[in-house]
């Protein structure tokens, strides 16, 4: 049965259904409803909820809980995610699973609370120090958010890495009908690496400190091998009205939804245009986009930023066709009409 | 069907609730629906609005520029949205507060003293639902009976006492536009 639910609250409920045992967070608009929702629901289920003293506190609590094999999540928004970077980098090399949601807002700096996609580089190219990439999933609807949050916990377990989900205030605030999976104890892998008390067994050590260069190199090689596996297995995207599209618009998340409406309107006017919407931002769907680039005549990239994903689009297509950009910054959200006007300019 | 509705008023006038009532009803009737509120600095001391989309197709953009149906509950909302209503669209204004009249001849307009009518029913706070009744009484994009069923089914137990008064407010809005 479907219920009507706000995106932020649906994040909380999805995590609960996925068996999230502990949630640590700190309020920041536009994701505070997640925290509120978890504060109501988690204690009733006998699970852990802590409002930390800051985002630094929250992510380090996540790190600690993850080390014990607990299913754990935090949610935040752009400036809060910046604060978390040191610990996220530690978690990556520590090989412990967790789920991190970033409901992006206008930046840089304290910026504002309006929808934006300016954290793309930070999310997909590392974010903290050192050599790592995290899996980044970008839903465009509340249902997709729920499905990806549930999946994110399993993926985090599978790769023993943080899995991130990005959206913005629009998806956080919107209400849409959504169906949840049953609330049940999820199937979880064995966690022989977890810190559960070493009585009767060899002790486990989880760390990101390796003073010997060769040992640290080995850990880096292992981390890179994990990232290659993620690249191999976890590419996700969706396509809309792509049949015979001469102009392909590439957009994700909220921008993807807005473009979808513009593409539909353009098709009604006989313009051969389609939408390619990446869902995994890392790993980016390079291979599929390369195929598309070999048949399309041109590409338009639409983002709520100055143009960040466009760099990956250019990499995928090897610049073998004209690529234009349309974006808004600072929390300004273009409407379908604006995108349609841009499409018409290009196909003229 | 594809309707793009904006409901707008002062914070506290119930624009968001009226929008949710419409959205729940649309969902129960099997339509694709989205509801999105204004959020952020705009809400503090200013106007609160929501956008509701009801459609027979999956909904792409949940934000729109030109509503096909618009309910304005106060003067700033009238000023902002009256020029934006789609040609052929419907504008419903709360004439208790909105003194201005639309000069457009390409849209349908309804003026209803919703605060007075709600006060007569015993609670001025139900002006939002009176306006919703007036809107659906003029263009029945969703059946009134379905909205009543939504009230029965989705209002939580602890607020059950608001169901019957809101049904009367809905009917009062319908009745008013049928009479004038």
Tab-separated table of C-alpha atoms in Angstrom, chain B:
chain	number	residue	atom	x	y	z
B	1	UNK	CA	-6.120	14.764	-16.360
B	2	UNK	CA	-3.250	17.074	-15.638
B	3	UNK	CA	-3.877	19.909	-13.167
B	4	UNK	CA	-1.276	22.144	-11.593
B	5	UNK	CA	-2.669	23.827	-8.514
B	6	UNK	CA	-1.190	26.575	-6.356
B	7	UNK	CA	-2.749	27.383	-2.981
B	8	UNK	CA	-1.299	30.439	-1.279
B	9	UNK	CA	-1.924	32.492	1.861
B	10	UNK	CA	-0.385	33.839	5.053
B	11	UNK	CA	1.392	31.241	7.185
B	12	UNK	CA	-1.305	29.793	9.461
B	13	UNK	CA	-4.197	30.204	7.010
B	14	UNK	CA	-4.008	26.539	6.125
B	15	UNK	CA	-2.849	26.712	2.507
B	16	UNK	CA	-0.577	23.715	3.038
B	17	UNK	CA	-3.326	21.662	4.706
B	18	UNK	CA	-5.795	22.405	1.901
B	19	UNK	CA	-3.148	21.298	-0.576
B	20	UNK	CA	-2.505	18.083	1.313
B	21	UNK	CA	-6.223	17.318	1.420
B	22	UNK	CA	-6.303	17.664	-2.352
B	23	UNK	CA	-3.160	15.541	-2.724
B	24	UNK	CA	-4.386	12.704	-0.491
B	25	UNK	CA	-7.679	12.672	-2.379
B	26	UNK	CA	-5.881	12.561	-5.699
B	27	UNK	CA	-3.726	9.669	-4.509
B	28	UNK	CA	-6.748	7.726	-3.236
B	29	UNK	CA	-8.483	8.322	-6.575
B	30	UNK	CA	-5.532	6.708	-8.330
B	31	UNK	CA	-3.845	9.772	-9.855
B	32	UNK	CA	-0.155	10.530	-9.823
B	33	UNK	CA	0.318	13.303	-7.271
B	34	UNK	CA	2.981	15.596	-5.867
B	35	UNK	CA	2.739	18.218	-3.117
B	36	UNK	CA	5.509	20.656	-2.466
B	37	UNK	CA	5.496	23.511	0.040
B	38	UNK	CA	7.369	26.756	-0.121
B	39	UNK	CA	10.136	26.416	2.407
B	40	UNK	CA	12.799	28.723	3.688
B	41	UNK	CA	12.953	32.452	4.392
B	42	UNK	CA	9.731	33.005	2.463
B	43	UNK	CA	7.752	31.371	5.280
B	44	UNK	CA	8.808	33.741	8.028
B	45	UNK	CA	6.133	36.411	8.289
B	46	UNK	CA	5.305	36.141	4.614
B	47	UNK	CA	3.298	34.016	2.302
B	48	UNK	CA	3.183	30.235	2.444
B	49	UNK	CA	2.145	28.337	-0.632
B	50	UNK	CA	2.095	24.827	-1.946
B	51	UNK	CA	2.048	23.369	-5.418
B	52	UNK	CA	-0.091	20.299	-6.028
B	53	UNK	CA	0.088	18.364	-9.273
B	54	UNK	CA	-2.544	15.772	-10.159
B	55	UNK	CA	-1.915	13.801	-13.320
B	56	UNK	CA	-2.765	10.670	-15.255
B	57	UNK	CA	0.947	10.408	-16.195
B	58	UNK	CA	4.120	10.206	-14.088
B	59	UNK	CA	5.035	13.652	-12.838
B	60	UNK	CA	8.368	15.116	-13.890
B	61	UNK	CA	8.851	18.602	-12.509
B	62	UNK	CA	6.927	19.183	-9.268
B	63	UNK	CA	7.439	22.926	-9.654
B	64	UNK	CA	5.658	25.026	-12.245
B	65	UNK	CA	5.364	28.627	-13.306
B	66	UNK	CA	1.737	28.872	-14.449
B	67	UNK	CA	-0.927	27.094	-12.384
B	68	UNK	CA	-4.068	25.833	-14.103
B	69	UNK	CA	-5.952	26.374	-10.842
B	70	UNK	CA	-4.996	28.874	-8.169
B	71	UNK	CA	-6.460	29.632	-4.747
B	72	UNK	CA	-5.349	32.945	-3.226
B	73	UNK	CA	-6.142	33.542	0.420
B	74	UNK	CA	-4.583	36.977	0.979
B	75	UNK	CA	-3.648	40.132	-0.998
B	76	UNK	CA	0.068	39.332	-1.546
B	77	UNK	CA	-0.901	35.955	-3.036
B	78	UNK	CA	-3.417	37.648	-5.353
B	79	UNK	CA	-0.777	40.097	-6.494
B	80	UNK	CA	1.777	37.357	-7.121
B	81	UNK	CA	-0.293	34.619	-8.743
B	82	UNK	CA	-3.216	36.322	-10.523
B	83	UNK	CA	-1.022	37.253	-13.509
B	84	UNK	CA	0.434	33.732	-13.661
B	85	UNK	CA	-2.760	31.649	-13.958
B	86	UNK	CA	-2.769	29.751	-17.265
B	87	UNK	CA	-5.165	31.122	-19.893
B	88	UNK	CA	-8.376	29.164	-19.462
B	89	UNK	CA	-7.451	28.481	-15.846
B	90	UNK	CA	-9.341	29.117	-12.631
B	91	UNK	CA	-8.603	31.703	-9.935
B	92	UNK	CA	-10.387	31.392	-6.580
B	93	UNK	CA	-9.904	34.377	-4.265
B	94	UNK	CA	-10.766	34.817	-0.607
B	95	UNK	CA	-12.689	38.083	-0.989
B	96	UNK	CA	-12.792	38.685	2.770
B	97	UNK	CA	-9.152	39.722	2.549
B	98	UNK	CA	-8.560	40.160	-1.174
B	99	UNK	CA	-10.203	43.420	-2.240
B	100	UNK	CA	-8.664	43.535	-5.718
B	101	UNK	CA	-10.415	42.013	-8.713
B	102	UNK	CA	-8.740	40.406	-11.705
B	103	UNK	CA	-8.901	42.389	-14.923
B	104	UNK	CA	-8.100	39.324	-17.025
B	105	UNK	CA	-10.772	38.021	-19.384
B	106	UNK	CA	-8.914	34.821	-20.293
B	107	UNK	CA	-9.378	33.089	-16.944
B	108	UNK	CA	-12.348	32.050	-14.828
B	109	UNK	CA	-12.573	33.869	-11.482
B	110	UNK	CA	-14.455	33.083	-8.278
B	111	UNK	CA	-14.615	35.491	-5.336
B	112	UNK	CA	-15.841	34.018	-2.089
B	113	UNK	CA	-15.867	35.608	1.402
B	114	UNK	CA	-14.309	32.517	2.889
B	115	UNK	CA	-13.414	33.976	6.288
B	116	UNK	CA	-17.019	35.144	6.869
B	117	UNK	CA	-18.475	31.821	5.742
B	118	UNK	CA	-16.042	29.882	7.912
B	119	UNK	CA	-16.783	32.138	10.896
B	120	UNK	CA	-20.508	31.504	10.399
B	121	UNK	CA	-19.742	27.792	10.582
B	122	UNK	CA	-18.001	28.404	13.885
B	123	UNK	CA	-14.301	28.609	13.040
B	124	UNK	CA	-12.594	31.148	10.786
B	125	UNK	CA	-9.646	28.768	10.455
B	126	UNK	CA	-11.712	26.614	8.088
B	127	UNK	CA	-11.615	29.311	5.393
B	128	UNK	CA	-9.038	27.175	3.606
B	129	UNK	CA	-11.454	24.261	3.216
B	130	UNK	CA	-14.338	26.597	2.237
B	131	UNK	CA	-12.061	27.814	-0.572
B	132	UNK	CA	-11.238	24.242	-1.558
B	133	UNK	CA	-14.991	23.560	-1.733
B	134	UNK	CA	-15.453	26.628	-3.930
B	135	UNK	CA	-12.628	25.459	-6.177
B	136	UNK	CA	-14.002	21.936	-6.577
B	137	UNK	CA	-17.571	23.248	-6.850
B	138	UNK	CA	-16.453	25.289	-9.859
B	139	UNK	CA	-14.164	22.701	-11.434
B	140	UNK	CA	-14.702	19.232	-10.126
B	141	UNK	CA	-11.189	17.964	-10.771
B	142	UNK	CA	-11.835	15.580	-7.874
B	143	UNK	CA	-15.270	14.561	-6.532
B	144	UNK	CA	-16.361	16.312	-3.315
B	145	UNK	CA	-17.425	12.945	-1.918
B	146	UNK	CA	-13.862	11.668	-2.342
B	147	UNK	CA	-12.477	14.630	-0.417
B	148	UNK	CA	-14.863	13.789	2.428
B	149	UNK	CA	-13.701	10.185	2.334
B	150	UNK	CA	-10.113	11.440	2.529
B	151	UNK	CA	-10.963	13.405	5.671
B	152	UNK	CA	-12.459	10.244	7.182
B	153	UNK	CA	-9.514	8.082	6.260
B	154	UNK	CA	-6.453	10.274	6.704
B	155	UNK	CA	-7.154	12.565	9.660
B	156	UNK	CA	-5.403	10.960	12.628
B	157	UNK	CA	-7.416	9.675	15.582
B	158	UNK	CA	-6.403	12.507	17.914
B	159	UNK	CA	-7.850	15.100	15.502
B	160	UNK	CA	-11.093	13.290	14.638
B	161	UNK	CA	-13.148	16.223	15.921
B	162	UNK	CA	-12.147	18.344	12.912
B	163	UNK	CA	-13.617	15.954	10.339
B	164	UNK	CA	-17.308	16.885	10.455
B	165	UNK	CA	-16.728	20.673	10.670
B	166	UNK	CA	-14.375	20.444	7.688
B	167	UNK	CA	-16.950	18.492	5.691
B	168	UNK	CA	-19.452	21.271	6.381
B	169	UNK	CA	-16.874	23.880	5.335
B	170	UNK	CA	-16.269	21.993	2.095
B	171	UNK	CA	-20.010	21.855	1.380
B	172	UNK	CA	-20.446	25.528	2.236
B	173	UNK	CA	-17.848	26.422	-0.399
B	174	UNK	CA	-19.579	24.270	-3.011
B	175	UNK	CA	-22.991	25.682	-2.104
B	176	UNK	CA	-21.745	29.284	-2.320
B	177	UNK	CA	-20.412	28.953	-5.852
B	178	UNK	CA	-23.538	27.103	-6.998
B	179	UNK	CA	-25.689	29.982	-5.702
B	180	UNK	CA	-23.770	32.886	-7.238
